Amino acid sequence: MAMFRLQSSKVLAVDMTGDAVKAKNGSMVAYDGEMAFKKLSGGGEGIRGMVTRRLTGEQMTLMEVKGRGTCWFADRASEINLVGLQGDRLYVESSNLLATDGGLRTGTEFTGLRGASQGNGLFTTTVEGHGQAAIVSDGPAVVLRVSPQYPLTVDPGAYVAHQGNLRQSFQSGVTFRTLMGEGGGEAFQMRFEGDGLVYVQPSERNTIAGDV
């Protein structure tokens, strides 16, 4: 299995001994040894992944990197966070997924209103299996614990990913931009209940979450 390690907070190093990894297309910045690169057909595996990408406009194009040596990845100087999966599933915004172990399965899952409120389709990217994934965030990501006693509410623009036994729902609310008069309509917030982790970034991506 490939070994993921952080060369710095903004550069991912992956050591491979004949293994394969999947990474965001164009994210390789250097490598040593012998590597082969292949562009993958879609963000999800199989026909369903290709169909949902076409329906939703998901902008996740992956490449497969296989070989022996070390490959370094980065994405616009974003902060990189390593996530270990032990047979569980990670839900992540497609733009925030940098790389995964080749053995991890990627796909798409229907999320309903959240996709419509953010203007980026009705599906989110899933990663599951045993191995490591690397996700990026605009600034150092904050990992927040959700427990049955303490549900969590997140601004959609700051949401990066979540994992664990969590129920996700949507509620109307007020964002900071709305209070400042920058919103154009009713705002939506993401609510998580159950037991798990939510990754948020300390800045908000441009969405129309408050303009539905």
mmCIF file of C-alpha atoms in Angstrom, residues 1-110:
data_model
loop_
_atom_site.group_PDB
_atom_site.id
_atom_site.type_symbol
_atom_site.label_atom_id
_atom_site.label_comp_id
_atom_site.label_asym_id
_atom_site.label_seq_id
_atom_site.Cartn_x
_atom_site.Cartn_y
_atom_site.Cartn_z
ATOM 1 C CA MET A 1 0.000 0.000 0.000
ATOM 2 C CA ALA A 2 1.278 3.478 -0.835
ATOM 3 C CA MET A 3 2.479 5.568 2.103
ATOM 4 C CA PHE A 4 1.041 9.072 2.442
ATOM 5 C CA ARG A 5 3.033 11.704 4.347
ATOM 6 C CA LEU A 6 3.079 15.475 4.481
ATOM 7 C CA GLN A 7 6.247 17.005 3.035
ATOM 8 C CA SER A 8 4.866 20.277 4.354
ATOM 9 C CA SER A 9 1.392 21.484 5.203
ATOM 10 C CA LYS A 10 0.838 22.195 1.504
ATOM 11 C CA VAL A 11 2.668 19.336 -0.215
ATOM 12 C CA LEU A 12 1.725 15.656 -0.082
ATOM 13 C CA ALA A 13 4.433 13.035 -0.626
ATOM 14 C CA VAL A 14 3.366 9.512 -1.595
ATOM 15 C CA ASP A 15 5.927 6.704 -1.478
ATOM 16 C CA MET A 16 5.071 3.843 -3.847
ATOM 17 C CA THR A 17 6.581 0.403 -4.413
ATOM 18 C CA GLY A 18 4.553 -0.643 -7.429
ATOM 19 C CA ASP A 19 1.343 0.694 -5.900
ATOM 20 C CA ALA A 20 -1.214 3.004 -7.464
ATOM 21 C CA VAL A 21 -2.896 6.140 -6.177
ATOM 22 C CA LYS A 22 -5.686 8.275 -7.559
ATOM 23 C CA ALA A 23 -5.178 12.035 -7.506
ATOM 24 C CA LYS A 24 -6.762 15.217 -8.772
ATOM 25 C CA ASN A 25 -5.791 15.702 -12.386
ATOM 26 C CA GLY A 26 -2.883 18.143 -12.680
ATOM 27 C CA SER A 27 -1.956 18.029 -8.987
ATOM 28 C CA MET A 28 1.414 16.270 -9.437
ATOM 29 C CA VAL A 29 4.268 18.730 -8.895
ATOM 30 C CA ALA A 30 7.284 16.366 -8.929
ATOM 31 C CA TYR A 31 8.316 12.715 -8.799
ATOM 32 C CA ASP A 32 11.364 10.500 -8.692
ATOM 33 C CA GLY A 33 11.731 6.896 -9.782
ATOM 34 C CA GLU A 34 9.554 5.347 -12.476
ATOM 35 C CA MET A 35 5.940 6.535 -12.686
ATOM 36 C CA ALA A 36 3.104 5.984 -15.149
ATOM 37 C CA PHE A 37 0.146 8.365 -15.385
ATOM 38 C CA LYS A 38 -3.333 7.607 -16.698
ATOM 39 C CA LYS A 39 -6.332 9.920 -16.816
ATOM 40 C CA LEU A 40 -9.457 8.355 -15.344
ATOM 41 C CA SER A 41 -12.835 8.773 -17.004
ATOM 42 C CA GLY A 42 -14.775 10.251 -14.110
ATOM 43 C CA GLY A 43 -14.956 11.122 -10.437
ATOM 44 C CA GLY A 44 -16.941 8.014 -9.586
ATOM 45 C CA GLU A 45 -16.266 4.459 -10.592
ATOM 46 C CA GLY A 46 -18.354 2.654 -13.182
ATOM 47 C CA ILE A 47 -21.324 3.767 -15.224
ATOM 48 C CA ARG A 48 -23.151 5.321 -12.284
ATOM 49 C CA GLY A 49 -20.227 7.604 -11.512
ATOM 50 C CA MET A 50 -20.013 8.752 -15.121
ATOM 51 C CA VAL A 51 -23.757 9.333 -15.390
ATOM 52 C CA THR A 52 -24.009 11.315 -12.167
ATOM 53 C CA ARG A 53 -21.050 13.463 -13.162
ATOM 54 C CA ARG A 54 -22.775 14.286 -16.440
ATOM 55 C CA LEU A 55 -26.079 15.053 -14.726
ATOM 56 C CA THR A 56 -24.630 17.182 -11.958
ATOM 57 C CA GLY A 57 -21.597 18.784 -13.544
ATOM 58 C CA GLU A 58 -19.289 17.524 -10.802
ATOM 59 C CA GLN A 59 -15.845 18.906 -11.579
ATOM 60 C CA MET A 60 -13.712 16.070 -10.269
ATOM 61 C CA THR A 61 -11.278 14.671 -12.821
ATOM 62 C CA LEU A 62 -8.882 12.067 -11.469
ATOM 63 C CA MET A 63 -5.673 10.522 -12.710
ATOM 64 C CA GLU A 64 -4.049 7.252 -11.689
ATOM 65 C CA VAL A 65 -0.368 7.296 -10.767
ATOM 66 C CA LYS A 66 1.437 3.965 -10.534
ATOM 67 C CA GLY A 67 5.080 3.082 -10.095
ATOM 68 C CA ARG A 68 8.074 2.926 -7.799
ATOM 69 C CA GLY A 69 9.444 6.017 -6.140
ATOM 70 C CA THR A 70 7.976 9.137 -4.589
ATOM 71 C CA CYS A 71 5.395 11.443 -6.098
ATOM 72 C CA TRP A 72 4.571 14.882 -4.720
ATOM 73 C CA PHE A 73 1.131 16.496 -5.025
ATOM 74 C CA ALA A 74 -0.227 19.968 -4.274
ATOM 75 C CA ASP A 75 -3.254 22.061 -5.201
ATOM 76 C CA ARG A 76 -2.941 25.860 -5.438
ATOM 77 C CA ALA A 77 -1.018 26.066 -2.134
ATOM 78 C CA SER A 78 -4.039 24.734 -0.229
ATOM 79 C CA GLU A 79 -3.549 23.123 3.168
ATOM 80 C CA ILE A 80 -3.525 19.308 3.051
ATOM 81 C CA ASN A 81 -5.156 17.042 5.613
ATOM 82 C CA LEU A 82 -4.685 13.254 5.843
ATOM 83 C CA VAL A 83 -7.710 11.095 6.641
ATOM 84 C CA GLY A 84 -7.384 7.413 7.568
ATOM 85 C CA LEU A 85 -10.241 5.100 6.622
ATOM 86 C CA GLN A 86 -10.814 1.745 8.325
ATOM 87 C CA GLY A 87 -13.599 0.360 6.202
ATOM 88 C CA ASP A 88 -15.749 3.456 6.702
ATOM 89 C CA ARG A 89 -16.882 6.101 4.247
ATOM 90 C CA LEU A 90 -15.714 9.677 3.785
ATOM 91 C CA TYR A 91 -18.023 12.282 2.238
ATOM 92 C CA VAL A 92 -16.097 15.146 0.669
ATOM 93 C CA GLU A 93 -16.705 18.037 -1.687
ATOM 94 C CA SER A 94 -15.229 17.064 -5.053
ATOM 95 C CA SER A 95 -13.047 20.185 -5.208
ATOM 96 C CA ASN A 96 -11.519 19.284 -1.824
ATOM 97 C CA LEU A 97 -10.359 15.760 -2.698
ATOM 98 C CA LEU A 98 -6.643 15.659 -3.572
ATOM 99 C CA ALA A 99 -5.621 11.986 -3.551
ATOM 100 C CA THR A 100 -6.585 8.508 -2.334
ATOM 101 C CA ASP A 101 -5.009 5.099 -2.057
ATOM 102 C CA GLY A 102 -5.591 3.184 -5.270
ATOM 103 C CA GLY A 103 -7.573 0.540 -3.385
ATOM 104 C CA LEU A 104 -10.112 3.004 -2.003
ATOM 105 C CA ARG A 105 -13.402 3.172 -3.885
ATOM 106 C CA THR A 106 -14.621 6.568 -5.054
ATOM 107 C CA GLY A 107 -18.165 7.313 -6.076
ATOM 108 C CA THR A 108 -21.043 9.744 -5.804
ATOM 109 C CA GLU A 109 -24.049 9.862 -3.523
ATOM 110 C CA PHE A 110 -27.291 11.825 -3.706
#
